[in-house]
């Protein structure tokens, strides 16, 4: 009788676990195509905007004093007033993030989470590697200026991000997916804010 | 534009735009602040009489207003920004108000991040009954409220330097 009750309890526990698993599956499936687009758009926009601003890659440059538009980045020209790049960064970030969002709706859930981890890890590792490279180059007694290159420091970042994308478990990636919506903009703002230190330390 | 400038002077035109931007910003500030308070002080939470009186309506009811006000406020701000770059920032640099210049530079980044999050914010509030997204919905709202408050405060300081009524 006791044995029968034990078995019964174990079956009940297994049933509960199955129900919980099913509920979890339904939960993740509940994010609609628009939801996938919107979440990916938010994450991608924060990363791309930060990258375009830091590399100064505007789609166009606007010269407000003379009302002139130039394709890509143009330095200030004599007699034409200050150039504005912000519109150009936005004009590049919005469609690029929308494209990423659209691609995300085409991917399977598994690949979507792997790709998100890869991109977010790359966004975190790249500035970290660049900062470390710059620090080493400044401290080294030999010529290590190559470590100050954005592109060279991108290589270890790329390898690290690929490893993160490959080894991170899908359930964990699924759990933290929406958290990137806050982590990436806050991280981006920290980088952008730091880049403005020249104004605050004068 | 020439037709407009026949009716009002260039200076008045930009001041009207700036004032409209301010009015929309006040509406947005009210909506997003009430929503942020509503998500931080949920209805079921026991609160004192004073907190009960101050507690705003259902948080979901503000989402449409926030989304509808954020976009035109952002766009109008982006338009007025042209005048800021030539008419306000240059004298600001000349008198060495670097903190104001830097804070305004950061404003352009923070409002852009807010714009990027707006579709997700809208999506999560459309599903306001789902408990599974309650945490991200709450923090997205708080983040947006912070962006709007920051932009409002910094915009106000820049306006005091050279703007409407300065």
Coordinates of C-alpha atoms in Angstrom, one line a residue:
Chain A
X1 CA 0.0 0.0 0.0
X2 CA 2.8 2.4 1.0
X3 CA 4.7 1.4 -2.1
X4 CA 1.7 2.1 -4.2
X5 CA 1.3 5.5 -2.6
X6 CA 5.0 6.3 -3.3
X7 CA 4.6 5.4 -6.9
X8 CA 1.4 7.5 -7.1
X9 CA 3.3 10.5 -5.7
X10 CA 6.2 10.1 -8.1
X11 CA 3.7 9.9 -11.0
X12 CA 2.0 13.1 -9.7
X13 CA 5.3 14.9 -9.4
X14 CA 6.3 13.8 -13.0
X15 CA 2.9 15.1 -14.2
X16 CA 3.4 18.4 -12.5
X17 CA 6.9 18.7 -14.0
X18 CA 5.5 17.9 -17.5
X19 CA 2.8 20.6 -17.0
X20 CA 5.4 23.1 -15.9
X21 CA 7.5 22.3 -18.9
X22 CA 4.5 22.7 -21.2
X23 CA 3.6 26.0 -19.6
X24 CA 7.1 27.2 -20.1
X25 CA 7.1 26.2 -23.7
X26 CA 3.8 27.9 -24.2
X27 CA 5.2 31.0 -22.5
X28 CA 8.1 31.3 -24.9
X29 CA 5.9 30.6 -27.8
X30 CA 3.6 33.4 -26.7
X31 CA 6.0 36.1 -28.1
X32 CA 4.4 36.9 -31.4
X33 CA 6.3 37.8 -34.6
X34 CA 5.8 41.5 -33.8
X35 CA 7.2 40.8 -30.3
X36 CA 10.2 39.1 -31.7
X37 CA 10.7 42.1 -34.1
X38 CA 10.2 44.7 -31.4
X39 CA 12.6 43.0 -28.9
X40 CA 15.3 42.4 -31.5
X41 CA 14.9 45.9 -32.8
X42 CA 15.3 47.4 -29.3
X43 CA 18.5 45.3 -28.6
X44 CA 20.0 45.9 -32.1
X45 CA 19.2 49.6 -32.1
X46 CA 21.1 50.2 -28.8
X47 CA 24.1 48.3 -30.1
X48 CA 24.2 49.8 -33.6
X49 CA 23.6 53.3 -32.5
X50 CA 26.5 53.1 -30.0
X51 CA 28.8 51.5 -32.7
X52 CA 27.9 54.1 -35.4
X53 CA 28.3 57.0 -33.0
X54 CA 31.7 55.7 -31.7
X55 CA 33.0 54.9 -35.2
X56 CA 31.4 58.1 -36.5
X57 CA 29.5 56.4 -39.3
X58 CA 26.6 58.6 -40.1
X59 CA 24.5 57.8 -43.3
X60 CA 24.8 61.5 -44.1
X61 CA 26.2 64.8 -42.6
X62 CA 24.0 67.8 -42.3
X63 CA 25.5 71.3 -42.4
X64 CA 22.7 73.4 -40.7
X65 CA 24.2 76.8 -41.4
X66 CA 24.1 76.3 -45.2
X67 CA 21.3 73.7 -45.2
X68 CA 23.5 71.2 -47.1
X69 CA 23.5 67.4 -47.0
X70 CA 26.5 65.2 -47.7
X71 CA 26.6 61.5 -48.0
X72 CA 28.4 59.6 -45.2
X73 CA 30.8 61.6 -42.9
X74 CA 32.1 65.0 -43.9
X75 CA 34.3 67.1 -41.6
X76 CA 33.4 70.8 -41.1
X77 CA 34.3 73.0 -44.1
X78 CA 35.4 76.5 -43.9
X79 CA 32.5 79.0 -44.0
X80 CA 29.8 76.2 -43.7
X81 CA 29.4 76.1 -40.0
X82 CA 29.4 73.1 -37.7
X83 CA 28.4 69.7 -39.2
X84 CA 25.6 67.5 -37.6
X85 CA 26.1 63.8 -37.5
X86 CA 23.3 62.7 -35.2
X87 CA 20.6 62.6 -37.9
X88 CA 23.0 60.4 -39.9
X89 CA 23.6 57.9 -37.1
X90 CA 19.8 57.7 -36.6
X91 CA 19.2 57.3 -40.3
X92 CA 21.6 54.4 -40.4
X93 CA 20.6 52.8 -37.0
X94 CA 16.8 52.7 -37.5
X95 CA 16.8 50.8 -40.8
X96 CA 19.7 48.5 -39.8
X97 CA 17.9 47.6 -36.5
X98 CA 14.6 47.1 -38.4
X99 CA 16.4 44.7 -40.8
X100 CA 17.8 42.8 -37.8
X101 CA 14.3 42.7 -36.3
X102 CA 12.9 41.3 -39.6
X103 CA 15.6 38.7 -39.9
X104 CA 14.9 37.6 -36.3
X105 CA 11.3 36.8 -37.2
X106 CA 12.6 34.4 -39.8
X107 CA 14.9 32.5 -37.5
X108 CA 14.0 29.5 -35.3
X109 CA 13.8 30.2 -31.6
X110 CA 17.0 28.3 -31.0
X111 CA 19.0 30.3 -33.6
X112 CA 17.4 33.6 -32.5
X113 CA 18.6 33.1 -28.9
X114 CA 22.1 32.0 -30.1
X115 CA 22.4 35.0 -32.4
X116 CA 21.2 37.3 -29.7
X117 CA 23.8 36.0 -27.2
X118 CA 26.5 36.2 -30.0
X119 CA 25.7 39.9 -30.8
X120 CA 25.3 41.0 -27.2
X121 CA 28.5 39.2 -26.2
X122 CA 30.3 40.8 -29.1
X123 CA 29.0 44.2 -28.1
X124 CA 30.3 43.7 -24.6
X125 CA 33.7 42.0 -25.4
X126 CA 34.7 44.4 -28.2
X127 CA 34.9 47.6 -26.1
X128 CA 36.4 45.6 -23.2
X129 CA 39.1 44.2 -25.5
X130 CA 39.7 47.6 -27.0
X131 CA 40.1 49.2 -23.5
X132 CA 42.4 46.4 -22.4
X133 CA 44.4 46.7 -25.6
X134 CA 44.8 50.5 -25.2
X135 CA 45.8 50.0 -21.6
X136 CA 48.5 47.4 -22.5
X137 CA 49.8 49.6 -25.4
X138 CA 50.1 52.6 -23.0
X139 CA 51.9 50.5 -20.3
X140 CA 54.2 48.4 -22.5
X141 CA 57.8 49.3 -22.9
X142 CA 57.8 48.2 -26.5
X143 CA 55.8 49.5 -29.5
X144 CA 52.4 47.9 -29.1
X145 CA 50.3 50.5 -30.9
X146 CA 48.7 47.8 -33.0
X147 CA 46.7 46.9 -29.8
X148 CA 45.0 50.3 -30.1
X149 CA 43.4 49.3 -33.4
X150 CA 39.6 48.8 -33.2
X151 CA 39.8 46.1 -35.8
X152 CA 42.6 44.1 -34.2
X153 CA 40.9 44.1 -30.8
X154 CA 37.8 42.9 -32.6
X155 CA 39.4 39.5 -33.3
X156 CA 39.5 38.2 -29.7
X157 CA 36.0 39.8 -29.1
X158 CA 34.7 37.9 -32.1
X159 CA 36.2 34.6 -30.9
X160 CA 34.8 35.2 -27.4
X161 CA 31.4 36.0 -28.7
X162 CA 31.3 32.9 -31.0
X163 CA 32.3 30.8 -28.0
X164 CA 29.5 32.4 -25.8
X165 CA 27.0 31.9 -28.6
X166 CA 28.0 28.2 -28.9
X167 CA 28.3 27.2 -25.3
X168 CA 25.6 29.1 -23.6
X169 CA 22.6 26.9 -22.9
X170 CA 19.4 27.7 -24.8
X171 CA 17.1 27.7 -21.8
X172 CA 19.3 30.3 -20.1
X173 CA 19.5 32.4 -23.3
X174 CA 15.7 32.2 -23.5
X175 CA 15.3 33.3 -19.9
X176 CA 17.6 36.4 -20.3
X177 CA 16.4 37.4 -23.8
X178 CA 14.2 40.3 -22.8
X179 CA 16.8 41.5 -20.2
X180 CA 19.1 42.5 -23.1
X181 CA 16.5 45.2 -23.8
X182 CA 17.7 47.1 -20.7
X183 CA 21.3 45.8 -20.5
X184 CA 22.3 47.0 -24.0
X185 CA 20.9 50.6 -23.9
X186 CA 22.3 51.1 -20.4
X187 CA 25.7 49.7 -21.5
X188 CA 25.6 51.8 -24.7
X189 CA 24.8 54.9 -22.7
X190 CA 27.7 54.2 -20.3
X191 CA 30.1 54.0 -23.3
X192 CA 28.6 57.1 -24.9
X193 CA 28.6 59.0 -21.6
X194 CA 32.2 58.1 -21.0
X195 CA 33.1 59.4 -24.5
X196 CA 31.7 62.8 -23.4
X197 CA 34.1 63.1 -20.5
X198 CA 36.0 65.9 -22.3
X199 CA 33.1 68.2 -21.6
X200 CA 32.8 67.4 -17.9
X201 CA 36.6 67.4 -17.1
X202 CA 37.5 70.8 -18.5
Chain B
X1 CA 9.0 77.9 -45.5
X2 CA 9.1 81.4 -47.1
X3 CA 5.3 81.7 -46.8
X4 CA 5.6 81.0 -43.1
X5 CA 8.4 83.5 -42.7
X6 CA 6.2 86.2 -44.3
X7 CA 3.7 85.8 -41.5
X8 CA 6.1 85.3 -38.5
X9 CA 9.8 86.2 -38.1
X10 CA 12.4 83.4 -38.2
X11 CA 13.1 83.9 -34.5
X12 CA 9.3 83.7 -33.6
X13 CA 8.9 80.6 -35.8
X14 CA 11.7 78.7 -33.9
X15 CA 10.3 79.9 -30.6
X16 CA 6.8 78.6 -31.5
X17 CA 8.4 75.2 -32.4
X18 CA 10.4 75.2 -29.2
X19 CA 7.2 76.0 -27.2
X20 CA 5.3 73.2 -28.9
X21 CA 8.1 70.8 -28.1
X22 CA 7.9 72.0 -24.5
X23 CA 4.1 71.5 -24.4
X24 CA 4.4 67.9 -25.8
X25 CA 7.2 67.2 -23.4
X26 CA 5.1 68.2 -20.5
X27 CA 2.3 65.9 -21.6
X28 CA 4.7 63.1 -22.1
X29 CA 6.4 63.7 -18.8
X30 CA 3.0 63.6 -17.0
X31 CA 1.9 60.4 -18.8
X32 CA 5.2 58.5 -18.3
X33 CA 5.6 59.6 -14.7
X34 CA 2.1 58.5 -13.8
X35 CA 2.7 55.2 -15.5
X36 CA 6.1 54.7 -13.8
X37 CA 4.5 55.4 -10.4
X38 CA 1.6 53.0 -11.2
X39 CA 4.0 50.2 -12.0
X40 CA 6.2 50.9 -9.0
X41 CA 3.2 51.2 -6.6
X42 CA 0.8 48.4 -7.7
X43 CA -2.8 48.6 -6.8
X44 CA -2.7 45.5 -4.6
X45 CA 0.0 46.9 -2.4
X46 CA -1.1 48.1 1.0
X47 CA -0.5 51.8 1.2
X48 CA -1.3 54.7 3.4
X49 CA -4.2 57.0 2.8
X50 CA -1.9 59.6 1.2
X51 CA -0.3 57.1 -1.1
X52 CA -3.8 55.8 -2.0
X53 CA -5.0 59.3 -3.0
X54 CA -1.8 59.9 -5.1
X55 CA -1.8 56.5 -6.8
X56 CA -2.6 57.0 -10.5
X57 CA -5.0 54.9 -12.6
X58 CA -4.2 51.6 -14.3
X59 CA -0.7 51.7 -15.8
X60 CA -1.8 50.2 -19.2
X61 CA -4.0 53.2 -19.9
X62 CA -1.0 55.5 -20.2
X63 CA 0.9 53.3 -22.7
X64 CA -0.9 54.7 -25.8
X65 CA -0.4 58.3 -24.7
X66 CA 3.3 57.7 -24.0
X67 CA 3.9 56.1 -27.3
X68 CA 1.9 58.7 -29.2
X69 CA 3.6 61.6 -27.5
X70 CA 7.1 60.2 -27.5
X71 CA 7.4 60.1 -31.3
X72 CA 6.3 63.6 -32.2
X73 CA 8.1 65.1 -29.2
X74 CA 11.3 63.3 -30.4
X75 CA 10.7 64.5 -34.0
X76 CA 10.0 68.1 -33.1
X77 CA 13.0 68.1 -30.8
X78 CA 15.1 66.8 -33.7
X79 CA 13.9 69.7 -35.8
X80 CA 14.5 72.3 -33.1
X81 CA 18.0 70.7 -32.6
X82 CA 19.1 72.4 -35.8
X83 CA 18.6 75.8 -34.2
X84 CA 20.3 74.7 -31.0
X85 CA 23.4 73.6 -32.9
X86 CA 23.9 76.9 -34.6
X87 CA 22.2 79.5 -32.4
X88 CA 22.6 78.1 -28.8
X89 CA 25.6 75.7 -28.7
X90 CA 28.2 78.0 -30.3
X91 CA 27.6 80.8 -27.8
X92 CA 27.5 78.2 -25.0
X93 CA 31.0 77.0 -26.0
X94 CA 32.2 80.6 -26.3
X95 CA 31.3 81.3 -22.6
X96 CA 32.6 77.8 -21.6
X97 CA 29.4 76.2 -20.4
X98 CA 30.9 72.8 -21.1
X99 CA 28.7 70.9 -18.6
X100 CA 25.6 72.1 -20.4
X101 CA 27.0 71.2 -23.8
X102 CA 28.0 67.7 -22.6
X103 CA 24.7 67.1 -20.9
X104 CA 22.9 68.1 -24.0
X105 CA 25.1 65.8 -26.1
X106 CA 24.1 63.0 -23.8
X107 CA 20.4 64.0 -24.2
X108 CA 20.6 63.2 -27.9
X109 CA 21.8 59.7 -27.0
X110 CA 19.4 59.0 -24.2
X111 CA 16.3 60.0 -26.2
X112 CA 17.5 57.9 -29.2
X113 CA 17.8 54.9 -26.9
X114 CA 14.3 55.6 -25.7
X115 CA 13.1 55.7 -29.3
X116 CA 14.7 52.4 -30.0
X117 CA 12.9 50.8 -27.1
X118 CA 9.5 52.2 -28.0
X119 CA 8.3 49.3 -30.1
X120 CA 9.2 46.8 -27.4
X121 CA 7.6 49.0 -24.8
X122 CA 4.4 49.2 -26.9
X123 CA 4.4 45.4 -27.4
X124 CA 4.7 44.6 -23.7
X125 CA 2.0 47.1 -22.8
X126 CA -0.3 45.6 -25.4
X127 CA 0.0 42.4 -23.4
X128 CA -0.5 44.2 -20.1
X129 CA -2.3 41.2 -18.5
X130 CA 0.5 38.8 -19.0
X131 CA 2.4 38.3 -15.7
X132 CA 5.4 36.7 -17.4
X133 CA 6.6 40.1 -18.9
X134 CA 5.7 42.2 -15.8
X135 CA 9.3 42.8 -14.8
X136 CA 10.6 43.9 -18.2
X137 CA 7.5 46.0 -18.7
X138 CA 8.1 47.7 -15.4
X139 CA 11.7 48.5 -16.0
X140 CA 11.2 49.6 -19.6
X141 CA 8.6 52.1 -18.3
X142 CA 11.0 53.3 -15.6
X143 CA 13.8 53.6 -18.2
X144 CA 11.6 55.6 -20.5
X145 CA 10.5 57.8 -17.6
X146 CA 14.2 58.4 -16.8
X147 CA 15.0 59.4 -20.4
X148 CA 12.1 61.8 -20.5
X149 CA 12.9 63.4 -17.2
X150 CA 16.6 63.7 -18.1
X151 CA 15.7 65.2 -21.6
X152 CA 13.3 67.6 -20.0
X153 CA 15.7 68.9 -17.3
X154 CA 18.6 69.3 -19.7
X155 CA 16.4 70.9 -22.4
X156 CA 15.1 73.3 -19.8
X157 CA 18.6 74.3 -18.8
X158 CA 19.5 74.9 -22.5
X159 CA 16.3 76.9 -23.0
X160 CA 17.3 79.1 -20.0
X161 CA 20.6 79.9 -21.7
X162 CA 19.0 81.0 -25.0
X163 CA 15.4 80.1 -25.7
X164 CA 11.8 81.1 -24.9
X165 CA 11.6 83.6 -22.1
X166 CA 15.4 83.7 -21.6

